[in-house]
Structure formats: structure tokens, C-alpha cells
Short mmCIF file of C-alpha atoms in Angstrom, two decimals:
data_model
loop_
_atom_site.label_atom_id
_atom_site.label_comp_id
_atom_site.label_asym_id
_atom_site.label_seq_id
_atom_site.Cartn_x
_atom_site.Cartn_y
_atom_site.Cartn_z
CA MET M 7 5.94 2.25 19.10
CA THR M 8 4.72 -1.33 19.85
CA GLN M 9 6.33 -4.80 19.37
CA GLN M 10 4.13 -7.84 19.09
CA GLU M 11 4.21 -11.46 17.89
CA LEU M 12 2.08 -12.18 14.79
CA PRO M 13 -0.16 -15.38 14.23
CA ASN M 14 2.71 -16.85 12.06
CA GLY M 15 5.41 -16.46 14.76
CA MET M 16 7.06 -13.39 13.43
CA THR M 17 7.76 -10.53 15.71
CA VAL M 18 7.22 -6.85 14.37
CA HIS M 19 7.34 -3.29 15.39
CA GLY M 20 4.18 -1.11 14.67
CA LEU M 21 2.52 2.17 15.65
CA ASN M 22 -0.33 0.50 17.37
CA ARG M 23 -1.46 -3.08 17.99
CA ASN M 24 -4.82 -2.92 16.16
CA GLU M 25 -3.07 -1.51 13.09
CA THR M 26 -0.57 -4.08 12.99
CA GLU M 27 -3.10 -6.85 13.41
CA TYR M 28 -5.29 -5.45 10.64
CA LEU M 29 -2.12 -5.40 8.18
CA TYR M 30 -1.18 -8.90 9.14
CA LYS M 31 -4.77 -10.09 8.17
CA GLU M 32 -5.00 -8.07 4.99
CA ILE M 33 -1.66 -9.04 3.62
CA PHE M 34 -0.75 -12.34 5.16
CA GLU M 35 -4.31 -14.03 5.33
CA ASP M 36 -6.39 -12.31 2.84
CA GLU M 37 -3.47 -11.78 0.38
CA VAL M 38 -5.15 -8.47 -0.86
CA TYR M 39 -2.30 -7.63 -3.27
CA THR M 40 -1.85 -11.18 -4.64
CA PRO M 41 -3.08 -11.59 -8.21
CA GLY M 42 -5.75 -14.19 -8.78
CA ASP M 43 -3.46 -16.00 -11.21
CA GLY M 44 -0.33 -15.71 -8.89
CA PHE M 45 2.89 -13.86 -9.31
CA GLY M 46 4.48 -15.83 -12.13
CA PHE M 47 7.89 -14.48 -11.19
CA PRO M 48 11.28 -15.13 -12.79
CA GLU M 49 14.19 -15.98 -10.66
CA ARG M 50 15.38 -13.26 -8.32
CA PRO M 51 12.33 -10.98 -9.07
CA VAL M 52 12.36 -7.26 -8.22
CA VAL M 53 9.57 -5.95 -6.09
CA PHE M 54 8.86 -2.19 -5.66
CA ASP M 55 6.58 -1.78 -2.36
CA VAL M 56 5.42 1.92 -2.55
CA GLY M 57 3.59 3.08 0.49
CA ALA M 58 5.21 0.44 2.69
CA ASN M 59 3.94 1.59 6.19
CA ILE M 60 5.67 -0.59 8.68
CA GLY M 61 6.77 -3.07 5.95
CA MET M 62 4.14 -6.00 6.37
CA PHE M 63 4.13 -6.58 2.48
CA ALA M 64 7.77 -6.67 2.34
CA LEU M 65 7.85 -9.25 5.14
CA PHE M 66 5.07 -11.18 3.28
CA MET M 67 7.28 -11.02 -0.02
CA ALA M 68 10.37 -11.87 1.66
CA ALA M 69 9.08 -15.01 3.26
CA LYS M 70 7.32 -16.18 0.07
CA PHE M 71 10.39 -15.31 -2.39
CA PRO M 72 13.57 -15.36 -0.46
CA GLU M 73 15.53 -14.62 -3.63
CA ALA M 74 13.58 -11.52 -4.41
CA ARG M 75 15.16 -7.97 -4.14
CA ILE M 76 12.55 -5.88 -2.43
CA PHE M 77 12.55 -2.10 -2.38
CA SER M 78 10.22 -0.48 0.27
CA PHE M 79 9.36 3.14 0.34
CA GLU M 80 7.61 5.07 3.23
CA PRO M 81 7.69 8.88 3.68
CA VAL M 82 6.63 9.42 7.24
CA PRO M 83 9.77 9.27 9.70
CA ARG M 84 7.74 7.68 12.49
CA THR M 85 6.32 4.97 10.32
CA PHE M 86 9.71 4.56 8.61
CA ASP M 87 11.31 3.85 11.93
CA ALA M 88 9.09 0.82 12.39
CA LEU M 89 9.71 -0.38 8.81
CA GLN M 90 13.43 -0.01 9.27
CA LYS M 91 13.37 -2.11 12.51
CA ASN M 92 11.13 -4.82 10.73
CA ALA M 93 13.49 -5.09 7.79
CA ALA M 94 16.73 -4.83 9.67
CA GLY M 95 16.88 -8.66 9.83
CA VAL M 96 15.76 -9.27 6.31
CA PRO M 97 18.71 -8.92 4.02
CA ASN M 98 16.74 -8.82 0.74
CA VAL M 99 14.62 -5.88 1.92
CA SER M 100 15.96 -2.22 1.22
CA VAL M 101 13.99 0.59 2.70
CA PHE M 102 13.89 4.33 1.71
CA ASN M 103 12.40 7.27 3.78
CA MET M 104 10.62 9.05 0.90
CA ALA M 105 7.60 9.06 -1.26
CA LEU M 106 7.43 8.41 -5.06
CA GLY M 107 5.58 10.77 -7.32
CA ASP M 108 5.50 12.60 -10.68
CA ALA M 109 8.20 15.11 -9.84
CA ALA M 110 11.14 15.71 -7.34
CA GLN M 111 9.95 17.95 -4.69
CA THR M 112 9.29 18.24 -0.89
CA ARG M 113 5.54 18.35 0.20
CA GLU M 114 3.63 18.34 3.24
CA LEU M 115 1.69 15.10 4.13
CA THR M 116 -1.15 14.67 6.61
CA PHE M 117 -0.22 12.09 9.13
CA TYR M 118 -2.55 10.31 11.51
CA PRO M 119 -0.50 8.94 14.35
CA GLN M 120 -3.39 6.64 15.60
CA TYR M 121 -4.36 5.57 11.98
CA SER M 122 -1.09 5.76 10.03
CA MET M 123 -2.61 3.62 7.09
CA MET M 124 -4.94 6.53 6.18
CA SER M 125 -2.15 9.19 6.09
CA GLY M 126 -1.76 10.97 2.77
CA PHE M 127 -0.83 14.07 0.83
CA ASP M 128 -4.53 14.92 0.41
CA ALA M 129 -6.01 13.47 3.42
CA ASP M 130 -9.19 14.84 4.96
CA PRO M 131 -10.22 13.86 8.43
CA GLU M 132 -14.00 14.01 7.72
CA VAL M 133 -13.74 12.10 4.38
CA ASP M 134 -11.46 9.46 6.01
CA ARG M 135 -13.84 9.15 8.90
CA ALA M 136 -16.63 8.46 6.55
CA LEU M 137 -14.62 5.78 4.68
CA VAL M 138 -13.73 3.84 7.73
CA LYS M 139 -17.37 4.02 9.03
CA SER M 140 -18.37 2.50 5.69
CA TYR M 141 -15.78 -0.13 6.03
CA ILE M 142 -16.96 -0.98 9.65
CA GLY M 143 -20.70 -1.06 8.56
CA ASN M 144 -19.92 -3.64 5.81
CA ILE M 145 -18.07 -5.69 8.33
CA ALA M 146 -20.92 -5.46 10.76
CA GLU M 147 -23.31 -6.74 8.19
CA THR M 148 -21.46 -10.14 8.33
CA LEU M 149 -21.95 -10.44 12.12
CA ASP M 150 -25.00 -11.71 14.26
CA GLU M 151 -27.29 -9.05 15.55
CA ASP M 152 -25.82 -8.65 19.00
CA ARG M 153 -22.35 -8.28 17.81
CA ARG M 154 -23.22 -6.09 14.87
CA ASP M 155 -25.00 -3.63 17.34
CA LEU M 156 -22.08 -3.64 19.64
CA LEU M 157 -19.57 -2.88 16.88
CA LEU M 158 -21.80 -0.03 15.48
CA GLU M 159 -22.15 1.40 18.93
CA GLU M 160 -18.37 1.50 19.28
CA ALA M 161 -17.50 2.60 15.89
CA ASP M 162 -18.07 6.36 16.28
CA GLU M 163 -16.08 6.63 19.45
CA LEU M 164 -13.25 4.52 17.97
CA ILE M 165 -13.12 6.35 14.56
CA GLY M 166 -13.23 9.74 16.40
CA GLU M 167 -10.32 8.99 18.54
CA ARG M 168 -8.15 7.71 15.61
CA PHE M 169 -8.55 11.11 13.68
CA ASP M 170 -8.47 13.48 16.60
CA THR M 171 -4.64 13.84 16.31
CA VAL M 172 -3.36 15.13 12.96
CA GLU M 173 0.31 16.01 12.11
CA ARG M 174 1.71 17.85 9.05
CA VAL M 175 4.86 16.23 7.96
CA PRO M 176 7.24 17.48 5.29
CA VAL M 177 8.44 14.65 3.22
CA ARG M 178 10.79 14.17 0.21
CA ILE M 179 9.34 12.97 -3.14
CA ASP M 180 11.16 11.70 -6.40
CA ARG M 181 10.12 10.05 -9.54
CA LEU M 182 10.02 6.19 -9.63
CA GLU M 183 12.10 6.09 -12.73
CA THR M 184 14.73 8.40 -11.22
CA VAL M 185 15.06 6.23 -7.97
CA ALA M 186 15.13 2.98 -10.06
CA ALA M 187 17.92 4.28 -12.26
CA ASP M 188 19.80 5.25 -9.19
CA LEU M 189 19.49 1.84 -7.77
CA GLY M 190 20.57 0.33 -11.06
CA ILE M 191 17.09 -1.27 -11.62
CA ASP M 192 15.93 -1.82 -15.05
CA ARG M 193 12.99 -3.94 -14.51
CA ILE M 194 10.23 -4.23 -11.87
CA ASP M 195 8.49 -7.74 -11.73
CA PHE M 196 5.83 -6.57 -9.23
CA LEU M 197 4.95 -2.98 -8.41
CA LYS M 198 2.63 -2.67 -5.41
CA ILE M 199 1.14 0.83 -4.71
CA ASP M 200 -0.95 1.84 -1.71
CA VAL M 201 -0.46 5.61 -1.11
CA GLU M 202 -3.98 6.92 -0.28
CA GLY M 203 -5.06 8.90 -3.28
CA PHE M 204 -1.53 9.72 -4.58
CA GLU M 205 -1.41 6.50 -6.97
CA VAL M 206 -1.93 8.50 -10.25
CA LYS M 207 1.19 10.71 -9.31
CA VAL M 208 3.16 7.45 -8.63
CA LEU M 209 2.31 6.05 -11.95
CA GLU M 210 3.02 9.40 -13.85
CA GLY M 211 6.68 9.21 -12.42
CA ILE M 212 7.40 5.97 -14.14
CA GLY M 213 8.69 7.06 -17.56
CA ASP M 214 8.18 5.16 -20.90
CA ALA M 215 11.41 3.16 -20.81
CA LEU M 216 10.76 1.71 -17.34
CA TRP M 217 6.91 1.21 -18.13
CA ALA M 218 7.87 -1.33 -20.80
CA ARG M 219 9.99 -3.28 -18.05
CA ILE M 220 7.23 -3.80 -15.46
CA GLY M 221 5.62 -7.30 -15.50
CA ARG M 222 2.84 -7.03 -12.83
CA ALA M 223 1.40 -4.45 -10.50
CA ALA M 224 -1.34 -4.22 -7.73
CA VAL M 225 -2.51 -0.61 -7.13
CA GLU M 226 -5.06 0.44 -4.59
CA VAL M 227 -7.12 3.33 -6.14
CA GLU M 228 -9.34 5.79 -4.44
CA ASP M 229 -11.72 6.74 -7.18
CA ASP M 230 -13.00 10.01 -5.93
CA ASN M 231 -12.58 11.97 -9.14
CA GLY M 232 -12.18 9.56 -12.03
CA GLU M 233 -8.77 8.13 -10.76
CA LEU M 234 -9.92 4.60 -11.57
CA ALA M 235 -10.39 5.34 -15.21
CA VAL M 236 -6.94 7.20 -15.22
CA VAL M 237 -5.15 4.29 -13.70
CA THR M 238 -6.66 1.65 -16.04
CA LYS M 239 -5.95 3.84 -18.97
CA LEU M 240 -2.33 4.34 -17.97
CA PHE M 241 -1.76 0.52 -17.73
CA ALA M 242 -3.43 -0.04 -21.23
CA GLU M 243 -1.55 2.71 -22.77
CA HIS M 244 1.66 0.79 -21.75
CA GLY M 245 0.62 -2.62 -22.85
CA MET M 246 -0.81 -3.99 -19.70
CA GLU M 247 -4.13 -5.67 -19.14
CA THR M 248 -6.10 -4.89 -16.01
CA VAL M 249 -8.67 -6.49 -13.57
CA VAL M 250 -10.55 -4.33 -11.18
CA GLU M 251 -11.62 -5.76 -7.81
CA GLN M 252 -13.37 -4.19 -4.67
CA PRO M 253 -13.25 -6.35 -1.54
CA ALA M 254 -16.54 -6.85 0.12
CA GLU M 255 -15.66 -4.75 3.10
CA TYR M 256 -15.12 -1.64 0.78
CA ARG M 257 -18.47 -2.01 -0.99
CA GLY M 258 -20.16 1.32 -1.52
CA THR M 259 -16.92 3.29 -1.09
CA SER M 260 -14.39 4.64 -3.69
CA VAL M 261 -11.69 2.08 -2.73
CA HIS M 262 -10.74 -0.53 -5.39
CA THR M 263 -7.65 -2.67 -6.36
CA VAL M 264 -6.37 -2.71 -9.82
CA PHE M 265 -4.32 -5.75 -10.87
CA ALA M 266 -2.20 -5.28 -14.05
CA VAL M 267 -0.24 -7.77 -16.08
CA ARG M 268 2.01 -7.49 -19.11
CA PRO M 269 0.64 -10.54 -21.16
CA ALA M 270 3.96 -11.18 -23.06
CA GLY M 271 5.88 -10.72 -20.00
CA VAL M 272 9.21 -8.58 -19.65
CA ALA M 273 12.16 -9.64 -21.69
CA PRO M 274 15.34 -10.86 -19.54
#
């Protein structure tokens, strides 16, 4: 485990420095989970962070909304250890070593110790290598010729090393509606989901009563087999409007972000 200071002065624990730096840029600088029209929160908003990794989004939200109640879920024990350390000094963040899905069960997850962000229940090293290579290629297009060539030359070696080590980790899964009920939560003002291909299962575990009490959401979707259509349909069926975006660096890949909002809001 590493420990490093971020550009904003925060000190965090992580699994490796490069990954921590990427997460900081994505969440604090690029604000990839922030809706285009802002959060529009009530007082003391409830935030569910599903697929928390080391907790960068929880730290972002806790800094932005000190009165928020933030619940972060990360199933991999090693990653959860970093999350727990990072949340230790943040009183409004609660952390849970588990996954959320459509049914209570224990299931094996593919964990990449050198690339924890790509870990998932249906992870495939070859598919994940190709996705990261496309991402790097898109980044390279924004560079001058010399830097572009250098990055592309180093990419294959970098990608290969990151996916060489694979671990199978049994993790606990429960339905989101069950966990929310156990916590005494009857509304979610912002639901963030980034679970590497398991997003449909998470949404299928919400339940009709809780669906009606969700105000906004941001979901990363891997559209390999029609998942994007399923996700947008689920939101529409439960009274939420969606906007689909694809960051430039993911152009030509299956990765999209779905932002959803309940136009009338959620009653107090």
C-alpha cells in the first residue's frame, strides 16, 4: 500500500501511485461523476458510492458537501483496507466491505492488484488490456508526435505488467434496497455506480419503493452486450430522465457515463 499527498493537500492511501493519481484527476479535476447542471442537493444529502475503490469519490463529496451522509461500498479486501484508512478521519463517510447486486450471495471477483480499477465479476484480462490500450491511444492523439510515439511504445509493456497478476477473490453481495433498509435510509439523493460491468445487477437490486426515492445518479456503463439500453430503460421506467456522455479518452470503446435525474425531485 502506498501513501501520498494529492495536489489539493490531502494525504491518501492507495494500491499504487499511478492509479491514485489517475483517480484524483478523474474525480477532483475532471469531475467525471458531476452532472452538467450540478447536484441540486437538499440539506444533508444521502450519497451512495457503489464501487468506491480507495474512496476518492467519497473524499470529493465529503469536501464538497460536509453535511452529506456518504455510504461507500468496496468488495475487495485489499482495496477496502485503503478505503477504510482514507475514510477514518472523515466522520460523514461510512464504508462497507461488500458489493451490491440483484441478489444476496457470495461470488468470485477477478482482482488485478496492479490495476484495481479494472477488477470485476466478469473481468477478462485480454478484453481489459484492449480497453486500456484504446484509452491510451486516444490520449496519445492529443500529444505532439514525439510524446505520442513514446507513450505508444511504452503502452504495451505497461499494460502487460498491470494485467499479469490476477487473483480470484470471494466477495459478499447484497441488494441495494436491503442494505439501505438496514441502514435506515429511505432516500438517496445521489447514486454513483462504477462497478466494471456489474451496473445492471446493481440497478436491479434497488426495488420499486426505493427507486421512487432516488433523486440523481451517475453510472459508468460498459456497453458490451446492450447494457446501455438496459440502463437507460430502467431509469425511464422509474421516472428518471437520462443523458449519456462519453469522455473523449474513451472514444471508440464501450464505456459511457449515464447521468439520471428525477425532474420533479424527491419528496421530503
